[in-house]
Amino acid sequence: MKKINLAVVGYGGMGAGFHVRHALTSDVVNLVGIYDILPERRAAAEENGVYAYPTYEALLADERVDLVTVAIPNDVHRDVVVQALDAGKHVICEKPVAMNCAELQDMIDAANRNGRIFTTHQNRRWDVDYLAMQQVIDSGEIGDAIRVESRIHGSRGIPSDWRGIAKFGGGMLYDWGIHLIDQAMLLIPETVTGIYCCFDHITNDEVDDGFQLTMTFESGKTAYIEVGTYNFIPMPRFYLRCKNGSALITDWRENCQVVKCKYWHENDVLPVQTAAGLTKTMAPRDEITTDSYELDQPASDVHDFYRNVCRAIAGEQPQIVTHQQLMRVMQVIEESFRSVEAGQAIECRI
Ligand code: NAD
C-alpha cells in the first residue's frame, strides 16, 4: 500500500510525543509537517527536523497532505476538524472527540458531505489489560459477564495544564472516562439503560479530578468505572464477574488471573472464624471446586490504529473506531454530566 501523507496539528504532549514520533517510524504514513498555534512549539519542531507550517491555512492548502491528525485541547477539536474535512483532508481527532454530541454531529456531517474518513484515536482499545478482559468474555470460559469493574487510580491529582480548566474540556471524565466507557461498551455490547455518576473535587473545584460511574445495560449487566487521582493505594485495574467464575487484573502490566468454578457442592466448606463469629457463606474455595489460572498477555500493536485508518482511506477496510461508537460514548458522557448535576440516576437508551 502506498504511504499516506500525514500532517499533525498540535505539537504538544500527544502531537510530538506520540503522533509525530510514530509517523517517523510508520510503515503506513509519511510525515509531511506539523502546525502548532504557538511559535515556540513550531520552532521546537523545526529544531527536531520536522517542517512546521506557518499557519493552519498553509497546512490545509498543501495538496500533498492526505490525512490530518488533530492533537490539541478538547474545546477546539470541532472547529479544527471541520475545517480540515472541508478542505478535503481525512482526519484523525484525538480523544475525547468533542465536548458534546452536537459538536460530534457537526464533525460527522462534515466527514459525510466531503466523503472523507474521520475517526478518533481510541488507542486504549489496544491496551493488553482491556484485550485480556475481552478475551475472557469472548471465550465464554467462565460464562456470561454479569459485571465489569474498570478502575484507573493515581495519586498525583489532576495535571496542572488545561486539563484542570472546564472551558478547555478539562476533567477526568473527558480525559480517562472516554477510554474506559469506550472499553466497557465493547465488553458489554448492549443498549445502556441507566447512568449514575458522581464527581470528586479533591484537588480541583472546577472540574472533576475523579469520578465514579455506574452504567446499567438492557439485560441487567452493569459496568462500574472509577477514575481517581487521589488514591495512594490503587484498586485493581479490572475485575470481572461472570456466571461461572471471576477474573482479575491487578495492574495494567500484570496478567489476567481467572478462577473458574468446577462444582457447586459444599463438601469443601471450612467455616471462617471471624472476631464476631463463623461464616460458611463467605468461606474461600479450594482447588477441589475451582480451577485457577493466569492468561498470557494478548498480542497487541497500537500502530494497528494508523494501519486501519490508512486501509480505510484506501477503501480496503472499514474503520475500526466508528462514528456510531463515538456518538454512543459521547451520549454516555453527556448523560453522566446530567446525572452529576441532578444528583441522581438517569434512565436512557443509548
Ligand atoms: P498539550 O497541551 O501537551 O499540547 C497541545 C498543543 O496544541 C500545544 O502545543 C498547543 O500550543 C497546541 N494548540 C492549542 N490550540 C491549537 C490550535 N487551535 N491549533 C494548533 N495548535 C494548537 O496537550 P496534549 O496532552 O498533547 O493533548 C492534546 C489532545 O490529545 C487532547 O485532546 C488530549 O485529550 C489528547 N490526548 C490523548 C491521549 C491518548 O492516549 N489518546 C493522551 C494524551 C492526550
Tab-separated table of C-alpha atoms in Angstrom, residues 14-346:
chain	number	residue	atom	x	y	z
A	14	MET	CA	0.491	13.829	22.285
A	15	GLY	CA	1.217	15.508	18.939
A	16	ALA	CA	5.005	15.497	19.325
A	17	GLY	CA	5.295	12.683	21.866
A	18	PHE	CA	3.152	10.112	20.082
A	19	HIS	CA	1.844	11.040	16.631
A	20	VAL	CA	4.983	12.611	15.159
A	21	ARG	CA	7.267	10.022	16.753
A	22	HIS	CA	5.030	7.255	15.472
A	23	ALA	CA	4.845	8.744	11.975
A	24	LEU	CA	8.631	8.900	11.716
A	25	THR	CA	8.839	5.097	12.043
A	26	SER	CA	5.494	4.179	10.491
A	27	ASP	CA	5.040	1.669	7.690
A	28	VAL	CA	1.813	3.359	6.520
A	29	VAL	CA	2.217	7.130	6.916
A	30	ASN	CA	4.780	9.637	5.840
A	31	LEU	CA	5.098	12.806	7.961
A	32	VAL	CA	4.898	15.989	5.883
A	33	GLY	CA	4.841	18.538	8.704
A	34	ILE	CA	3.098	19.979	11.734
A	35	TYR	CA	1.273	23.113	12.756
A	36	ASP	CA	1.039	24.479	16.297
A	37	ILE	CA	-0.600	27.744	17.276
A	38	LEU	CA	2.417	28.642	19.448
A	39	PRO	CA	5.520	29.913	17.616
A	40	GLU	CA	7.773	28.271	20.223
A	41	ARG	CA	6.250	24.861	19.543
A	42	ARG	CA	6.730	25.380	15.796
A	43	ALA	CA	10.345	26.331	16.490
A	44	ALA	CA	10.764	23.184	18.633
A	45	ALA	CA	9.515	21.076	15.729
A	46	GLU	CA	11.943	22.674	13.291
A	47	GLU	CA	14.792	22.107	15.763
A	48	ASN	CA	13.801	18.434	15.707
A	49	GLY	CA	13.957	18.414	11.918
A	50	VAL	CA	10.173	18.461	11.401
A	51	TYR	CA	8.731	21.029	8.972
A	52	ALA	CA	6.364	23.496	10.675
A	53	TYR	CA	3.693	25.229	8.600
A	54	PRO	CA	3.462	28.954	9.447
A	55	THR	CA	-0.377	28.826	9.530
A	56	TYR	CA	-3.128	26.210	9.654
A	57	GLU	CA	-4.390	27.506	6.298
A	58	ALA	CA	-0.982	26.774	4.760
A	59	LEU	CA	-1.162	23.185	6.029
A	60	LEU	CA	-4.659	22.725	4.606
A	61	ALA	CA	-3.627	24.249	1.282
A	62	ASP	CA	-0.790	21.737	0.870
A	63	GLU	CA	-2.167	19.241	-1.643
A	64	ARG	CA	0.373	16.622	-0.617
A	65	VAL	CA	-1.365	16.251	2.771
A	66	ASP	CA	-3.957	13.432	2.710
A	67	LEU	CA	-4.509	12.930	6.425
A	68	VAL	CA	-4.529	15.364	9.352
A	69	THR	CA	-4.196	14.275	12.976
A	70	VAL	CA	-5.596	16.811	15.439
A	71	ALA	CA	-3.921	16.722	18.879
A	72	ILE	CA	-4.930	19.955	20.581
A	73	PRO	CA	-7.037	20.732	23.687
A	74	ASN	CA	-10.559	19.335	23.655
A	75	ASP	CA	-12.545	22.579	23.288
A	76	VAL	CA	-11.038	23.331	19.854
A	77	HIS	CA	-11.366	19.887	18.251
A	78	ARG	CA	-14.645	20.577	16.453
A	79	ASP	CA	-13.669	23.717	14.527
A	80	VAL	CA	-10.216	22.482	13.548
A	81	VAL	CA	-11.535	19.071	12.444
A	82	VAL	CA	-14.432	20.503	10.405
A	83	GLN	CA	-12.053	22.928	8.670
A	84	ALA	CA	-9.743	20.045	7.693
A	85	LEU	CA	-12.614	17.887	6.405
A	86	ASP	CA	-13.986	20.811	4.395
A	87	ALA	CA	-10.504	21.237	2.902
A	88	GLY	CA	-10.800	17.633	1.652
A	89	LYS	CA	-8.478	16.005	4.189
A	90	HIS	CA	-9.092	12.758	6.041
A	91	VAL	CA	-8.963	13.360	9.798
A	92	ILE	CA	-7.946	11.581	12.987
A	93	CYS	CA	-9.016	13.540	16.057
A	94	GLU	CA	-7.584	12.920	19.490
A	95	LYS	CA	-9.930	11.790	22.236
A	96	PRO	CA	-12.306	12.925	23.617
A	97	VAL	CA	-13.528	13.543	20.106
A	98	ALA	CA	-15.651	16.530	21.187
A	99	MET	CA	-17.186	18.302	24.177
A	100	ASN	CA	-20.705	17.046	23.413
A	101	CYS	CA	-22.894	15.208	20.901
A	102	ALA	CA	-23.820	18.357	18.931
A	103	GLU	CA	-20.161	19.092	18.230
A	104	LEU	CA	-19.553	15.481	17.248
A	105	GLN	CA	-22.545	15.574	14.885
A	106	ASP	CA	-21.041	18.639	13.157
A	107	MET	CA	-17.836	16.670	12.602
A	108	ILE	CA	-19.665	13.594	11.291
A	109	ASP	CA	-21.736	15.796	8.948
A	110	ALA	CA	-18.541	17.385	7.615
A	111	ALA	CA	-16.989	13.947	7.011
A	112	ASN	CA	-20.108	12.748	5.202
A	113	ARG	CA	-20.547	15.825	2.994
A	114	ASN	CA	-16.892	15.629	1.945
A	115	GLY	CA	-16.712	11.838	1.662
A	116	ARG	CA	-13.662	11.677	3.930
A	117	ILE	CA	-12.561	9.299	6.678
A	118	PHE	CA	-12.981	10.776	10.139
A	119	THR	CA	-12.165	8.843	13.270
A	120	THR	CA	-10.764	9.182	16.766
A	121	HIS	CA	-7.611	7.918	18.413
A	122	GLN	CA	-9.240	5.466	20.856
A	123	ASN	CA	-5.794	3.941	21.354
A	124	ARG	CA	-6.675	2.211	24.611
A	125	ARG	CA	-8.535	-0.404	22.620
A	126	TRP	CA	-5.029	-1.811	22.150
A	127	ASP	CA	-4.210	-1.961	25.893
A	128	VAL	CA	-3.449	-5.571	26.829
A	129	ASP	CA	-5.464	-5.405	30.080
A	130	TYR	CA	-8.610	-4.498	28.145
A	131	LEU	CA	-7.843	-7.089	25.452
A	132	ALA	CA	-7.445	-9.781	28.136
A	133	MET	CA	-10.894	-8.919	29.553
A	134	GLN	CA	-12.362	-9.096	26.070
A	135	GLN	CA	-10.672	-12.467	25.556
A	136	VAL	CA	-12.131	-13.892	28.791
A	137	ILE	CA	-15.639	-12.730	27.898
A	138	ASP	CA	-15.445	-13.816	24.239
A	139	SER	CA	-14.093	-17.272	25.130
A	140	GLY	CA	-17.162	-17.969	27.292
A	141	GLU	CA	-14.797	-19.975	29.586
A	142	ILE	CA	-16.381	-18.590	32.749
A	143	GLY	CA	-19.820	-17.889	31.317
A	144	ASP	CA	-21.694	-14.701	30.566
A	145	ALA	CA	-20.415	-11.434	32.036
A	146	ILE	CA	-22.516	-10.032	34.879
A	147	ARG	CA	-20.422	-7.039	35.933
A	148	VAL	CA	-17.238	-5.346	34.786
A	149	GLU	CA	-15.331	-3.060	37.138
A	150	SER	CA	-12.715	-0.872	35.489
A	151	ARG	CA	-10.513	1.447	37.523
A	152	ILE	CA	-7.600	3.773	36.960
A	153	HIS	CA	-6.062	5.145	40.122
A	154	GLY	CA	-3.203	7.607	40.558
A	155	SER	CA	-2.196	9.860	43.437
A	156	ARG	CA	-0.833	13.000	41.768
A	157	GLY	CA	-4.046	14.979	41.351
A	158	ILE	CA	-5.252	16.275	38.016
A	159	PRO	CA	-2.495	17.714	35.752
A	160	SER	CA	-1.978	21.461	36.189
A	161	ASP	CA	-2.412	22.294	32.477
A	162	TRP	CA	-5.672	22.855	30.527
A	163	ARG	CA	-6.973	19.525	31.901
A	164	GLY	CA	-7.833	21.361	35.129
A	165	ILE	CA	-9.905	24.052	33.380
A	166	ALA	CA	-13.548	23.462	32.424
A	167	LYS	CA	-13.747	25.661	29.321
A	168	PHE	CA	-10.872	23.740	27.696
A	169	GLY	CA	-12.648	20.424	28.249
A	170	GLY	CA	-10.727	19.501	31.386
A	171	GLY	CA	-11.663	16.849	33.928
A	172	MET	CA	-11.145	13.148	34.258
A	173	LEU	CA	-14.478	12.112	32.753
A	174	TYR	CA	-13.363	13.563	29.414
A	175	ASP	CA	-9.734	12.588	29.845
A	176	TRP	CA	-9.822	8.969	31.057
A	177	GLY	CA	-13.578	8.368	31.167
A	178	ILE	CA	-13.777	8.430	27.388
A	179	HIS	CA	-11.362	5.464	27.160
A	180	LEU	CA	-12.926	3.382	29.915
A	181	ILE	CA	-16.505	3.986	28.738
A	182	ASP	CA	-15.489	3.010	25.191
A	183	GLN	CA	-13.919	-0.209	26.513
A	184	ALA	CA	-16.935	-1.025	28.715
A	185	MET	CA	-19.345	-0.587	25.811
A	186	LEU	CA	-17.291	-3.024	23.747
A	187	LEU	CA	-17.105	-5.521	26.622
A	188	ILE	CA	-20.887	-5.382	27.124
A	189	PRO	CA	-22.339	-4.756	23.645
A	190	GLU	CA	-25.875	-3.895	24.741
A	191	THR	CA	-28.109	-0.838	24.995
A	192	VAL	CA	-27.237	1.321	28.023
A	193	THR	CA	-30.408	1.894	30.048
A	194	GLY	CA	-29.131	3.708	33.134
A	195	ILE	CA	-26.331	6.054	34.170
A	196	TYR	CA	-25.332	7.159	37.642
A	197	CYS	CA	-22.242	9.325	38.044
A	198	CYS	CA	-20.563	11.159	40.940
A	199	PHE	CA	-17.603	13.533	40.700
A	200	ASP	CA	-14.622	14.044	43.044
A	201	HIS	CA	-13.283	17.537	43.677
A	202	ILE	CA	-10.312	16.848	45.919
A	203	THR	CA	-7.544	18.780	44.181
A	204	ASN	CA	-9.664	20.834	41.780
A	205	ASP	CA	-13.001	22.615	42.370
A	206	GLU	CA	-13.641	23.495	38.739
A	207	VAL	CA	-13.540	20.090	37.042
A	208	ASP	CA	-13.834	16.518	38.242
A	209	ASP	CA	-10.455	15.198	39.379
A	210	GLY	CA	-12.016	11.740	39.611
A	211	PHE	CA	-15.416	10.131	39.154
A	212	GLN	CA	-17.457	7.006	39.829
A	213	LEU	CA	-19.835	5.900	37.093
A	214	THR	CA	-22.283	3.004	37.032
A	215	MET	CA	-23.716	2.009	33.668
A	216	THR	CA	-26.660	-0.387	33.567
A	217	PHE	CA	-27.290	-2.383	30.405
A	218	GLU	CA	-30.529	-3.731	28.980
A	219	SER	CA	-30.129	-7.283	30.326
A	220	GLY	CA	-29.252	-6.006	33.816
A	221	LYS	CA	-25.477	-6.325	33.408
A	222	THR	CA	-23.514	-3.449	34.897
A	223	ALA	CA	-20.216	-1.697	34.333
A	224	TYR	CA	-18.635	0.282	37.135
A	225	ILE	CA	-15.981	2.773	36.080
A	226	GLU	CA	-13.851	4.675	38.522
A	227	VAL	CA	-11.067	7.151	37.878
A	228	GLY	CA	-9.193	8.620	40.810
A	229	THR	CA	-6.239	10.971	41.024
A	230	TYR	CA	-6.005	10.875	44.805
A	231	ASN	CA	-5.623	7.149	45.511
A	232	PHE	CA	-2.415	6.288	47.328
A	233	ILE	CA	-3.336	2.596	47.295
A	234	PRO	CA	-4.716	1.748	43.855
A	235	MET	CA	-7.567	-0.725	43.456
A	236	PRO	CA	-7.241	-3.440	40.774
A	237	ARG	CA	-7.394	-2.298	37.145
A	238	PHE	CA	-10.139	-4.764	36.104
A	239	TYR	CA	-12.488	-7.074	37.987
A	240	LEU	CA	-14.923	-9.221	36.046
A	241	ARG	CA	-17.749	-11.324	37.451
A	242	CYS	CA	-19.272	-13.925	35.155
A	243	LYS	CA	-21.910	-16.637	35.642
A	244	ASN	CA	-19.260	-19.288	36.266
A	245	GLY	CA	-16.193	-17.539	37.639
A	246	SER	CA	-14.278	-14.321	38.125
A	247	ALA	CA	-11.282	-12.614	36.534
A	248	LEU	CA	-8.917	-10.019	37.939
A	249	ILE	CA	-6.151	-7.816	36.579
A	250	THR	CA	-4.378	-6.047	39.415
A	251	ASP	CA	-2.333	-3.649	37.320
A	252	TRP	CA	-2.129	-2.895	33.590
A	253	ARG	CA	1.300	-4.543	33.448
A	254	GLU	CA	0.037	-7.754	35.102
A	255	ASN	CA	-1.514	-10.872	33.610
A	256	CYS	CA	-5.187	-11.685	33.980
A	257	GLN	CA	-5.995	-14.171	36.763
A	258	VAL	CA	-9.044	-16.366	36.248
A	259	VAL	CA	-10.895	-18.536	38.746
A	260	LYS	CA	-13.442	-20.887	37.224
A	261	CYS	CA	-16.000	-22.809	39.256
A	262	LYS	CA	-15.906	-26.612	38.719
A	263	TYR	CA	-18.526	-27.797	41.264
A	264	TRP	CA	-21.181	-26.026	43.251
A	265	HIS	CA	-21.286	-28.682	46.007
A	266	GLU	CA	-20.408	-27.610	49.513
A	267	ASN	CA	-18.265	-30.568	50.675
A	268	ASP	CA	-15.187	-28.399	50.811
A	269	VAL	CA	-16.560	-25.659	53.065
A	270	LEU	CA	-14.389	-24.895	56.030
A	271	PRO	CA	-16.096	-22.162	58.052
A	272	VAL	CA	-14.100	-18.996	58.613
A	273	GLN	CA	-13.776	-17.866	62.202
A	274	THR	CA	-14.005	-14.076	62.385
A	275	ALA	CA	-13.885	-11.896	65.501
A	276	ALA	CA	-17.668	-11.792	65.718
A	277	GLY	CA	-18.483	-15.363	64.690
A	278	LEU	CA	-18.427	-18.029	61.980
A	279	THR	CA	-19.227	-17.713	58.307
A	280	LYS	CA	-19.706	-20.551	55.827
A	281	THR	CA	-21.259	-18.326	53.142
A	282	MET	CA	-18.067	-16.330	52.729
A	283	ALA	CA	-15.653	-19.233	53.151
A	284	PRO	CA	-12.991	-19.285	50.430
A	285	ARG	CA	-12.949	-22.075	47.861
A	286	ASP	CA	-10.133	-24.506	47.223
A	287	GLU	CA	-8.818	-26.371	44.168
A	288	ILE	CA	-11.445	-29.137	44.535
A	289	THR	CA	-14.235	-26.854	43.378
A	290	THR	CA	-12.316	-24.295	41.326
A	291	ASP	CA	-9.668	-24.040	38.613
A	292	SER	CA	-7.282	-21.090	38.897
A	293	TYR	CA	-5.086	-19.997	36.046
A	294	GLU	CA	-3.344	-17.000	34.516
A	295	LEU	CA	-3.721	-15.866	30.900
A	296	ASP	CA	-0.753	-14.847	28.778
A	297	GLN	CA	-0.966	-11.215	27.758
A	298	PRO	CA	-2.709	-10.893	24.384
A	299	ALA	CA	-0.594	-9.697	21.456
A	300	SER	CA	-1.133	-6.033	20.677
A	301	ASP	CA	0.359	-3.375	18.423
A	302	VAL	CA	-1.050	0.121	18.947
A	303	HIS	CA	0.231	1.083	15.473
A	304	ASP	CA	-2.567	-1.058	14.058
A	305	PHE	CA	-4.751	2.012	14.641
A	306	TYR	CA	-2.931	4.014	11.926
A	307	ARG	CA	-2.744	0.917	9.730
A	308	ASN	CA	-6.531	0.630	9.916
A	309	VAL	CA	-7.104	4.325	9.168
A	310	CYS	CA	-4.839	4.141	6.124
A	311	ARG	CA	-6.550	0.991	4.860
A	312	ALA	CA	-9.928	2.662	5.400
A	313	ILE	CA	-8.719	5.637	3.327
A	314	ALA	CA	-7.618	3.196	0.617
A	315	GLY	CA	-11.065	1.568	0.759
A	316	GLU	CA	-9.576	-1.757	1.862
A	317	GLN	CA	-11.046	-1.992	5.409
A	318	PRO	CA	-13.882	-0.470	7.405
A	319	GLN	CA	-12.651	1.946	10.078
A	320	ILE	CA	-12.324	0.272	13.472
A	321	VAL	CA	-13.425	3.284	15.544
A	322	THR	CA	-16.809	4.115	14.008
A	323	HIS	CA	-18.960	7.237	14.134
A	324	GLN	CA	-21.730	5.308	15.844
A	325	GLN	CA	-19.396	4.110	18.605
A	326	LEU	CA	-18.062	7.642	19.098
A	327	MET	CA	-21.599	9.011	19.351
A	328	ARG	CA	-22.718	6.388	21.879
A	329	VAL	CA	-19.723	7.094	24.126
A	330	MET	CA	-20.374	10.841	23.843
A	331	GLN	CA	-24.022	10.255	24.818
A	332	VAL	CA	-22.868	8.402	27.946
A	333	ILE	CA	-20.564	11.337	28.780
A	334	GLU	CA	-23.456	13.803	28.352
A	335	GLU	CA	-25.798	11.700	30.498
A	336	SER	CA	-23.052	11.374	33.132
A	337	PHE	CA	-22.820	15.175	33.402
A	338	ARG	CA	-26.646	15.278	33.689
A	339	SER	CA	-26.555	12.658	36.433
A	340	VAL	CA	-23.943	14.622	38.415
A	341	GLU	CA	-25.978	17.799	38.078
A	342	ALA	CA	-29.219	16.096	39.105
A	343	GLY	CA	-27.535	14.087	41.872
A	344	GLN	CA	-29.424	11.007	40.725
A	345	ALA	CA	-29.504	8.129	38.267
A	346	ILE	CA	-30.667	8.878	34.713
